PDB file of C-alpha atoms in Angstrom:
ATOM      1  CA  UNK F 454       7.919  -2.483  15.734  1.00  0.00           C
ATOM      2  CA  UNK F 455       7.575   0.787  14.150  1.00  0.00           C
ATOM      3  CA  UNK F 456       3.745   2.023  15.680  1.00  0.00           C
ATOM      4  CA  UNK F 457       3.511   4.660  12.766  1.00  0.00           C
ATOM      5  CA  UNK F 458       3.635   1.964   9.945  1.00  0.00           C
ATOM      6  CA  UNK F 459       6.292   4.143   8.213  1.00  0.00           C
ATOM      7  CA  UNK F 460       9.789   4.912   8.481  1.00  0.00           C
ATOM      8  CA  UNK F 461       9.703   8.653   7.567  1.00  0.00           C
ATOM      9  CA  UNK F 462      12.249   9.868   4.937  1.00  0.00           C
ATOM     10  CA  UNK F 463      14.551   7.116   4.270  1.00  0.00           C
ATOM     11  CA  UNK F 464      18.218   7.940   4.709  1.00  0.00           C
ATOM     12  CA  UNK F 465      20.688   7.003   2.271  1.00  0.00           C
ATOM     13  CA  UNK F 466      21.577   3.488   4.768  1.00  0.00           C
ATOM     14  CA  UNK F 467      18.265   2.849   4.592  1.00  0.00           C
ATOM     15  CA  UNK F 468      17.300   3.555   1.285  1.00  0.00           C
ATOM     16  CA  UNK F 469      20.309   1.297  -0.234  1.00  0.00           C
ATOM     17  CA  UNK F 470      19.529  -1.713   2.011  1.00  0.00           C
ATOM     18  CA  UNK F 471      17.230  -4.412   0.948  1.00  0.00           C
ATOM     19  CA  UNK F 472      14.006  -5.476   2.770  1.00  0.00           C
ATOM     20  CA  UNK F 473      13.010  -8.896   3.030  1.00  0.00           C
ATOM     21  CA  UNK F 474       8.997  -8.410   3.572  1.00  0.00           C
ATOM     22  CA  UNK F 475       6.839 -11.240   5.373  1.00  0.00           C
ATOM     23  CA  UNK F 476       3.009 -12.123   5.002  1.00  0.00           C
ATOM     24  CA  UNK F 477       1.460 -12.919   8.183  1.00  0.00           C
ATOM     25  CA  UNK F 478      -1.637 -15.258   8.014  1.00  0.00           C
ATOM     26  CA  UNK F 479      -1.070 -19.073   6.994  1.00  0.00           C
ATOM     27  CA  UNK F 480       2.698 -17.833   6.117  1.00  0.00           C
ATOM     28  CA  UNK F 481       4.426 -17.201   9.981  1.00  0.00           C
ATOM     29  CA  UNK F 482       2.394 -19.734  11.390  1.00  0.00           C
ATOM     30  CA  UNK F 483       0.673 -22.810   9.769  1.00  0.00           C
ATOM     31  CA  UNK F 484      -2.416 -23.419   8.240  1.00  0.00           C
ATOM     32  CA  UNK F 485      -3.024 -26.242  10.927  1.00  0.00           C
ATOM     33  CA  UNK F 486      -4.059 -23.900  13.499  1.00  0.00           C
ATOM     34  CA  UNK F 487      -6.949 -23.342  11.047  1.00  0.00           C
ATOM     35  CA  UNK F 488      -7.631 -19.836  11.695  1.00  0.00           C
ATOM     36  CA  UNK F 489      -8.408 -19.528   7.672  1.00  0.00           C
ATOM     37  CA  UNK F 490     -11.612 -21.476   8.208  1.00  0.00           C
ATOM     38  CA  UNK F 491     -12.577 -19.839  11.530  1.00  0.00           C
ATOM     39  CA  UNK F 492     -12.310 -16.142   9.742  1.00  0.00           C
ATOM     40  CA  UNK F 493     -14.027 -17.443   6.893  1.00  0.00           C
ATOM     41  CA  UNK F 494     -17.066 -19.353   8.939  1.00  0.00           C
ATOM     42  CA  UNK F 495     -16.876 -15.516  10.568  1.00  0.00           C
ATOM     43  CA  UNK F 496     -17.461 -13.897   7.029  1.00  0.00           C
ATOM     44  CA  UNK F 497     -20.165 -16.127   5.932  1.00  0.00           C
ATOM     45  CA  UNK F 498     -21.699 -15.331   8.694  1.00  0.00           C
ATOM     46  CA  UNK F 499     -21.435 -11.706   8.372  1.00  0.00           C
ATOM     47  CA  UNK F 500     -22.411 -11.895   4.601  1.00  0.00           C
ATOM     48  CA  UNK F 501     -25.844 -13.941   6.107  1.00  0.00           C
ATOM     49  CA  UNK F 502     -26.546 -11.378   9.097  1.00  0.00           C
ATOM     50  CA  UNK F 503     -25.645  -8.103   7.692  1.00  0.00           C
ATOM     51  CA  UNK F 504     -27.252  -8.999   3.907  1.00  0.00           C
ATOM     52  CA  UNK F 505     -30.354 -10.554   5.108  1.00  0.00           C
ATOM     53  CA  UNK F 506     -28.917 -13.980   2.889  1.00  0.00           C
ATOM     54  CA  UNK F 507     -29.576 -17.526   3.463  1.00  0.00           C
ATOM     55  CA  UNK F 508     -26.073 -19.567   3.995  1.00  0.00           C
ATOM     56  CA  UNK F 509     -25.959 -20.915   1.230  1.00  0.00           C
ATOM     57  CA  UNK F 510     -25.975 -18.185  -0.702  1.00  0.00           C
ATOM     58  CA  UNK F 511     -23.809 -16.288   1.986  1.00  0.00           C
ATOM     59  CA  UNK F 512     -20.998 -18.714   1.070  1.00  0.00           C
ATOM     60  CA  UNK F 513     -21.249 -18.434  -2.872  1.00  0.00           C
ATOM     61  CA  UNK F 514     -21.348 -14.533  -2.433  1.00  0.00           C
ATOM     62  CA  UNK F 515     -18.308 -14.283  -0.001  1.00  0.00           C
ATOM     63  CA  UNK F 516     -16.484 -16.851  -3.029  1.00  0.00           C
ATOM     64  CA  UNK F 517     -17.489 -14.741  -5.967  1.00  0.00           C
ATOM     65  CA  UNK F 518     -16.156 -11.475  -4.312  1.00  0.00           C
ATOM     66  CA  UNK F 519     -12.848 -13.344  -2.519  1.00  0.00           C
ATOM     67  CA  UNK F 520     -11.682 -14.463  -6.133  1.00  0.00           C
ATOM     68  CA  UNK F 521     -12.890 -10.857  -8.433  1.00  0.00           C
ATOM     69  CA  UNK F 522     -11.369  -8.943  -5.178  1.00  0.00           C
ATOM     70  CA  UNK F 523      -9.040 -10.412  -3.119  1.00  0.00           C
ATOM     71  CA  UNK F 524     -10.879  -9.776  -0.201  1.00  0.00           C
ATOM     72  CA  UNK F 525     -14.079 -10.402   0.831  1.00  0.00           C
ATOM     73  CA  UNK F 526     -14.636  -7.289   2.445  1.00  0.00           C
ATOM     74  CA  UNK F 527     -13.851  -5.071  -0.754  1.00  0.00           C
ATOM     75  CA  UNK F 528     -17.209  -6.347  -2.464  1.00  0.00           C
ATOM     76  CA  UNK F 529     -19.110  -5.920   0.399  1.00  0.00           C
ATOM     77  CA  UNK F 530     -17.632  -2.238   0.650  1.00  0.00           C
ATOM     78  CA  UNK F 531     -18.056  -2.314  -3.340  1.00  0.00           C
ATOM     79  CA  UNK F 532     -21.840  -3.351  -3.745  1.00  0.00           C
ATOM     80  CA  UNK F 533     -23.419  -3.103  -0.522  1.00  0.00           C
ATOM     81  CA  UNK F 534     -22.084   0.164   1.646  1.00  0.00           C
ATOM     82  CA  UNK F 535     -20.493  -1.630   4.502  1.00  0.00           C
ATOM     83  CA  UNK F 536     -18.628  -0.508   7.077  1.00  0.00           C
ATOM     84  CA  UNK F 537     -14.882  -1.791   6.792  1.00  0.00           C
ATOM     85  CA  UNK F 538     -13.855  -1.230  10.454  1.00  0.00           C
ATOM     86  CA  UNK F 539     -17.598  -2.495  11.404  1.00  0.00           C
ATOM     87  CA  UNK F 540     -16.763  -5.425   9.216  1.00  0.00           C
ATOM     88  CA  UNK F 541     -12.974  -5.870  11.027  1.00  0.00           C
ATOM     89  CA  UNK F 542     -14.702  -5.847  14.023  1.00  0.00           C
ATOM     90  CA  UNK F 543     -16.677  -8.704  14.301  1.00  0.00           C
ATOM     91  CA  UNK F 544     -14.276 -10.378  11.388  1.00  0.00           C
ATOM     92  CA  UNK F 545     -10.911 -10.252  11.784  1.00  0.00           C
ATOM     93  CA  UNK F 546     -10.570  -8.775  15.531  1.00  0.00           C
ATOM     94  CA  UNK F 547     -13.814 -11.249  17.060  1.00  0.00           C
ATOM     95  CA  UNK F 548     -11.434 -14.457  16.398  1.00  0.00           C
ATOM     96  CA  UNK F 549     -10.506 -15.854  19.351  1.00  0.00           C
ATOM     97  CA  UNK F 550      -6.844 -15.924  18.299  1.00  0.00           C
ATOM     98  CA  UNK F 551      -5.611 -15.995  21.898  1.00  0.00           C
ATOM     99  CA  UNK F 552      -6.345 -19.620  22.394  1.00  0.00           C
ATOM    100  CA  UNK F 553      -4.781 -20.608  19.254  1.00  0.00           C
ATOM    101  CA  UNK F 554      -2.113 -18.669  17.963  1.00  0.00           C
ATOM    102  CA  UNK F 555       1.264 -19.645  20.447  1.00  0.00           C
ATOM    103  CA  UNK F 556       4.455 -18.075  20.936  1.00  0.00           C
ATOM    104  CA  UNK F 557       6.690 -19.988  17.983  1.00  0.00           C
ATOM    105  CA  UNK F 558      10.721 -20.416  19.600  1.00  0.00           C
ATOM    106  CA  UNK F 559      12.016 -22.021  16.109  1.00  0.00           C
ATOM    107  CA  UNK F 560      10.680 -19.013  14.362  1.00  0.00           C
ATOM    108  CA  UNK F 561      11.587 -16.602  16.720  1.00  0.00           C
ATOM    109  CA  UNK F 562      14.853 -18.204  16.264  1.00  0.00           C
ATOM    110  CA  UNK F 563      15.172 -17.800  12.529  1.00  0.00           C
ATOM    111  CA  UNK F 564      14.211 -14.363  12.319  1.00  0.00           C
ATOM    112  CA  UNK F 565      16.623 -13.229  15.293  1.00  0.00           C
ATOM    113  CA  UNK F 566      19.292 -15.018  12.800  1.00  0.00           C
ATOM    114  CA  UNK F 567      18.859 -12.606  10.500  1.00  0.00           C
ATOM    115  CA  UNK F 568      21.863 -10.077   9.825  1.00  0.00           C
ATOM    116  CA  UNK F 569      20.310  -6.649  10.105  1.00  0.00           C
ATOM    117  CA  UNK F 570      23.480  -4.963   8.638  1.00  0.00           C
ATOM    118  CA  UNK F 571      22.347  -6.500   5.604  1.00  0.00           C
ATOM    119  CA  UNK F 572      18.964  -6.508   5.545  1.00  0.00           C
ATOM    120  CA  UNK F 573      15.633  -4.808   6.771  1.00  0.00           C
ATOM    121  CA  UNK F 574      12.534  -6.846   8.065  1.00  0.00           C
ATOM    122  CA  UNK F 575       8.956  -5.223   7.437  1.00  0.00           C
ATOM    123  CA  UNK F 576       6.018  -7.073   7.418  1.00  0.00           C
ATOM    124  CA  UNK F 577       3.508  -7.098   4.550  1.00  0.00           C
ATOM    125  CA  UNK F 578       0.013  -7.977   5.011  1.00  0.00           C
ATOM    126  CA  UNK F 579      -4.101  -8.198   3.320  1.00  0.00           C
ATOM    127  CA  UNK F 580      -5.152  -7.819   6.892  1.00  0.00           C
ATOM    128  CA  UNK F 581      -6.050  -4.782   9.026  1.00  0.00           C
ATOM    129  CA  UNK F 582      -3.378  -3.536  11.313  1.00  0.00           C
ATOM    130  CA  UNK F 583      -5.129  -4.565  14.123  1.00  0.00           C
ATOM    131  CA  UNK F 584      -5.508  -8.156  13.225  1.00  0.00           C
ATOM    132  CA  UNK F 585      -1.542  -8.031  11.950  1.00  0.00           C
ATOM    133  CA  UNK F 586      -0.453  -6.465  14.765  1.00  0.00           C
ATOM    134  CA  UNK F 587      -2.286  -9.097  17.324  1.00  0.00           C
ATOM    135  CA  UNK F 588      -0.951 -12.034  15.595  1.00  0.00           C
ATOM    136  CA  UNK F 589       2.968 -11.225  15.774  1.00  0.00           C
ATOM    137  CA  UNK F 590       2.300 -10.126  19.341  1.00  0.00           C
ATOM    138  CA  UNK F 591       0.688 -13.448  20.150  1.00  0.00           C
ATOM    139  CA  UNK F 592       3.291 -15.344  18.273  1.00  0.00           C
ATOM    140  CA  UNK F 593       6.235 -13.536  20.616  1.00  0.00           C
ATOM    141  CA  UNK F 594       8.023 -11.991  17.197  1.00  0.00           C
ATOM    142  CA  UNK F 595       6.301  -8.518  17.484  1.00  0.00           C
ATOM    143  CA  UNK F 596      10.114  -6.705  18.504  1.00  0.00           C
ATOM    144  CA  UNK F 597      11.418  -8.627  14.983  1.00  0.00           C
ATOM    145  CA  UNK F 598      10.329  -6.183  12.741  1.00  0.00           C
ATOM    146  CA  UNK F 599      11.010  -2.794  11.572  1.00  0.00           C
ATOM    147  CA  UNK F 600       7.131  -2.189  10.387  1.00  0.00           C
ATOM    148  CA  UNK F 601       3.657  -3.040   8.687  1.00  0.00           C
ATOM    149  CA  UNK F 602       2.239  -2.875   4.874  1.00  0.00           C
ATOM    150  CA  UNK F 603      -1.597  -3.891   6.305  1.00  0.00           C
ATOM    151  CA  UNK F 604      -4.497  -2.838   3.811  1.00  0.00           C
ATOM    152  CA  UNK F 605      -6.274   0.371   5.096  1.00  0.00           C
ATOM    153  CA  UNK F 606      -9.951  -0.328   5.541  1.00  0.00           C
ATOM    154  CA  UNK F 607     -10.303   3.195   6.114  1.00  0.00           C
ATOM    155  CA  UNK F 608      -9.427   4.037   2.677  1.00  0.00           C
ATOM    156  CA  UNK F 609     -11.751   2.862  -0.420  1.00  0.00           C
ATOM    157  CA  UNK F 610     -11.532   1.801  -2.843  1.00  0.00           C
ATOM    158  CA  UNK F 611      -8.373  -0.501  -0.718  1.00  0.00           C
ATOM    159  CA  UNK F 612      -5.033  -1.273  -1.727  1.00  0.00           C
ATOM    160  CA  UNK F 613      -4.290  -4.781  -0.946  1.00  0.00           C
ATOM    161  CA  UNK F 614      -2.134  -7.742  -2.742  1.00  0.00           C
ATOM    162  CA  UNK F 615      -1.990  -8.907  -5.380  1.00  0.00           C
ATOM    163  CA  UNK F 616      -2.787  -5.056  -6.914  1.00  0.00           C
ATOM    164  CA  UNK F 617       0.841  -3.903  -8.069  1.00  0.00           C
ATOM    165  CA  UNK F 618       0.251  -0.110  -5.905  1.00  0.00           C
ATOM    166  CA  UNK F 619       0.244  -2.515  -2.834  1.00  0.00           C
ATOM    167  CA  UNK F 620       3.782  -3.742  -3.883  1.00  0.00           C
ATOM    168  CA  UNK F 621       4.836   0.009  -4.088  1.00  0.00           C
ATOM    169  CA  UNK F 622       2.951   1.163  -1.155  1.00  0.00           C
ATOM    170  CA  UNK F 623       5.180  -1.222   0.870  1.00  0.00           C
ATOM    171  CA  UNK F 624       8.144   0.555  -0.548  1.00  0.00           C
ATOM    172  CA  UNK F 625       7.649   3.406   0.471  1.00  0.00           C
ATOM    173  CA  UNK F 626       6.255   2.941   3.746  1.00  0.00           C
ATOM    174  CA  UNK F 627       9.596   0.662   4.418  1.00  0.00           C
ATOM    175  CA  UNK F 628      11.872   2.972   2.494  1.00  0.00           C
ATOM    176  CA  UNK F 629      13.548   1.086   0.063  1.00  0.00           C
ATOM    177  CA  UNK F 630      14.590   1.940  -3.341  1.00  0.00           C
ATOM    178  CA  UNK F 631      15.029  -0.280  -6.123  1.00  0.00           C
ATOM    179  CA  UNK F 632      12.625  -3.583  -6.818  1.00  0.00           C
ATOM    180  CA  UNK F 633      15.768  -5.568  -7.324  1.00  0.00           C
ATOM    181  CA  UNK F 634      16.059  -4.570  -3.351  1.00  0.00           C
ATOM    182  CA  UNK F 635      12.731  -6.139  -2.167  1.00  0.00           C
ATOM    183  CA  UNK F 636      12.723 -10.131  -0.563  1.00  0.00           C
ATOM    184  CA  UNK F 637       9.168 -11.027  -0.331  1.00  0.00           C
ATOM    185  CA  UNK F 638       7.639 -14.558   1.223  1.00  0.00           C
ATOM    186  CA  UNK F 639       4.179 -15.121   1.023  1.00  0.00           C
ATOM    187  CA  UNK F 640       1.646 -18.575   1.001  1.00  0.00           C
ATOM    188  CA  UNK F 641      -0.746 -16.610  -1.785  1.00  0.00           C
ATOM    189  CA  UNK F 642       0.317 -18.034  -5.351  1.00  0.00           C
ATOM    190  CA  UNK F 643      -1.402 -14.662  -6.623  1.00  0.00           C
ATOM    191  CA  UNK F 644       0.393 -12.579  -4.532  1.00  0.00           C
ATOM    192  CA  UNK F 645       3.922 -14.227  -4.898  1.00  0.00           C
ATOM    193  CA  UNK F 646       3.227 -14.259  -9.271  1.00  0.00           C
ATOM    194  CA  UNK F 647       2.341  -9.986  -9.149  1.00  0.00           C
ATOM    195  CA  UNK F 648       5.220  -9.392  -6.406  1.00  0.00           C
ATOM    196  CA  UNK F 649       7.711 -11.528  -8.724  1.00  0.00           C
ATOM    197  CA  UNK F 650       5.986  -9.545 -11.871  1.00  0.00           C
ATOM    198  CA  UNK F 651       7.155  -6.281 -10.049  1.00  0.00           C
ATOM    199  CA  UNK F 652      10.603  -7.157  -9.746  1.00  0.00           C
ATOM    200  CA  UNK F 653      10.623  -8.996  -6.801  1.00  0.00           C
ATOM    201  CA  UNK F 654      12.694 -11.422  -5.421  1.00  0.00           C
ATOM    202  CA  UNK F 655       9.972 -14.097  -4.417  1.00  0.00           C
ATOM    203  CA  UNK F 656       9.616 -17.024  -1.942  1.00  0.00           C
ATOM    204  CA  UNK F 657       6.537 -18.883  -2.471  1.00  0.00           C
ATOM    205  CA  UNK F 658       5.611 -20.784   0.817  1.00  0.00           C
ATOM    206  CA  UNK F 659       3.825 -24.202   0.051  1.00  0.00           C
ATOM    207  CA  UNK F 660       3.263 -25.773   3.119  1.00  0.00           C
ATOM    208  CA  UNK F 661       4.127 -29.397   3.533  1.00  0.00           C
ATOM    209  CA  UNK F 662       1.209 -31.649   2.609  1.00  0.00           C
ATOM    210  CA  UNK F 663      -0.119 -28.893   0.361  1.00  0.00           C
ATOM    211  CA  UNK F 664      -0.115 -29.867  -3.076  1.00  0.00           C
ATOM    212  CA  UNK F 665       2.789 -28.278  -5.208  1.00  0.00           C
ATOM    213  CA  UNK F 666       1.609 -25.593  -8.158  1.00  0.00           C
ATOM    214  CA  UNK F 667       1.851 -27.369 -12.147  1.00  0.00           C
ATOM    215  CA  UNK F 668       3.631 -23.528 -12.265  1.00  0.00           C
ATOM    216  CA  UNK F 669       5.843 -22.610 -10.332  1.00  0.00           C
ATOM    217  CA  UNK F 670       4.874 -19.114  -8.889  1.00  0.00           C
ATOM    218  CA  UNK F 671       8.075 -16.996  -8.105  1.00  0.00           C
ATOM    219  CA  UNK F 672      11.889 -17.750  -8.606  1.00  0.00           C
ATOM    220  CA  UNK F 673      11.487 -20.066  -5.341  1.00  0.00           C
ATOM    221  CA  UNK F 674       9.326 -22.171  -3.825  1.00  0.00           C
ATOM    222  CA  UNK F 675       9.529 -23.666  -0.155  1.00  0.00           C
ATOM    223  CA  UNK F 676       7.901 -26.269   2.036  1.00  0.00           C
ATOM    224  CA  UNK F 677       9.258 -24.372   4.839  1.00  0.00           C
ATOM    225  CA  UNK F 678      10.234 -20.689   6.386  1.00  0.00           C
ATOM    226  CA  UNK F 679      13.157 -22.177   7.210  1.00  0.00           C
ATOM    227  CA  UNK F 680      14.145 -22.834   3.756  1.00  0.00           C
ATOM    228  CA  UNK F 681      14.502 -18.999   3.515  1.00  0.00           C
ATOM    229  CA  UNK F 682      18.348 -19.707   5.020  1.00  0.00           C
ATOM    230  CA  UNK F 683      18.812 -21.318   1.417  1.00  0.00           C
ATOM    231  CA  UNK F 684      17.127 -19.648  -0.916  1.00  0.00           C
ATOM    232  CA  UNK F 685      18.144 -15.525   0.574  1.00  0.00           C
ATOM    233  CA  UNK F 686      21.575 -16.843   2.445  1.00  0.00           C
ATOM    234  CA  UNK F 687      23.074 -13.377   1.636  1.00  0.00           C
ATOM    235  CA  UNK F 688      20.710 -12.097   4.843  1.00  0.00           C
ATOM    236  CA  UNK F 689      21.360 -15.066   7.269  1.00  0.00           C
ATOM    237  CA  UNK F 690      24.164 -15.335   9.988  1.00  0.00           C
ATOM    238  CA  UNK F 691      26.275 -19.156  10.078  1.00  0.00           C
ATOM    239  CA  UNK F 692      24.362 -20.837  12.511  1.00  0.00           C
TER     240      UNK F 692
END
């Protein structure tokens, strides 16, 4: 995978070919692994220590700014003059991902059957690229991509999903021209109804056993990443 994050100037190949763009967490591997509760047990916890709050109100706080935000961390930055990479650090890169997160053959699998003449694969993420990078490593797909969209901690106010300059960041970064040329799966209702708003061409990823939306959020919805073969076929060999 591309360490930089970017591609550089796009040539013309690259500029003309599509990119089909991944989320990472609770989208490449399943919400059963539970690592959405661990990180946010980790946040509450932060919220508690580092703003002197009982849990209780830890808990509503780390709500109220998850749903006005889209992240957690961007009220804390907002309101309270945290440090983002402080906040990473004992967040995001303290969960104990190695005993839980497992090399994945059947996804491997998939993505290898992808036809690279035809399309590009970048991944595009909420997390920092530490956390993004550690997940695809652990889940043996790290070589499968081209590059990483993460949200920059570093730089506030951030840029994350479902903001519409995230969406455009992650052009440019991946080089593509063109939001009829962007392929875009993601588990966040939110983000798949702003990327589809864009221009995109969406895959919402509804897990099996979750319940389905009254609304549909994209032009597709799936139970399954594998489901991707019939909803984008144009970017899959036969198998």
């Amino acid at each position: 995978m591309n360490q930089t994050h970017k591609m550089g100037d796009a040539g013309d190949t690259m500029a003309t070919k599509p990119v089909l763009f991944f989320d990472i967490d609770n989208c490449l591997y399943p919400r059963s692994t539970r690592v959405f509760e661990l990180m946010a047990d980790l946040i509450d916890k932060y919220f508690s220590t580092h703003l002197g709050l009982a849990h209780e109100d830890a808990v509503r706080l780390h709500r109220e700014y998850y749903t006005n935000y889209g992240l957690a961390i961007e009220g804390l930055v907002r309101h309270h003059e945290i440090d983002p990479l402080d906040y990473n650090a004992k967040v995001d890169d303290a969960l104990p991902l190695e005993d839980i997160i497992k090399p994945d053959a059947e996804l491997r699998q998939l993505l290898e059957s992808i036809d690279r003449s035809k399309v590009r694969v970048w991944l595009l993420t909420n997390a920092y690229v530490t956390h993004g990078k550690r997940v695809v490593k652990l889940l043996g797909i790290d070589d499968q991509f081209e590059g990483l969209t993460f949200c920059d901690y570093a730089q506030v106010p951030f840029l994350c999903k479902p903001q519409r300059g995230m969406y455009d960041k992650a052009m440019k970064e991946a080089g593509v021209q063109g939001y009829e040329n962007c392929y875009f799966v993601d588990d966040s209702y939110q983000n798949c109804v702003a990327a589809k708003d864009v221009g995109w061409n969406v895959a919402h990823l509804v897990e099996e056993g979750l319940p389905l939306p009254e609304k549909q959020a994209s032009q597709h919805q799936i139970r399954h990443l594998r489901e991707l073969r019939d909803v984008f076929p144009q970017f899959f060999r036969a198998t």
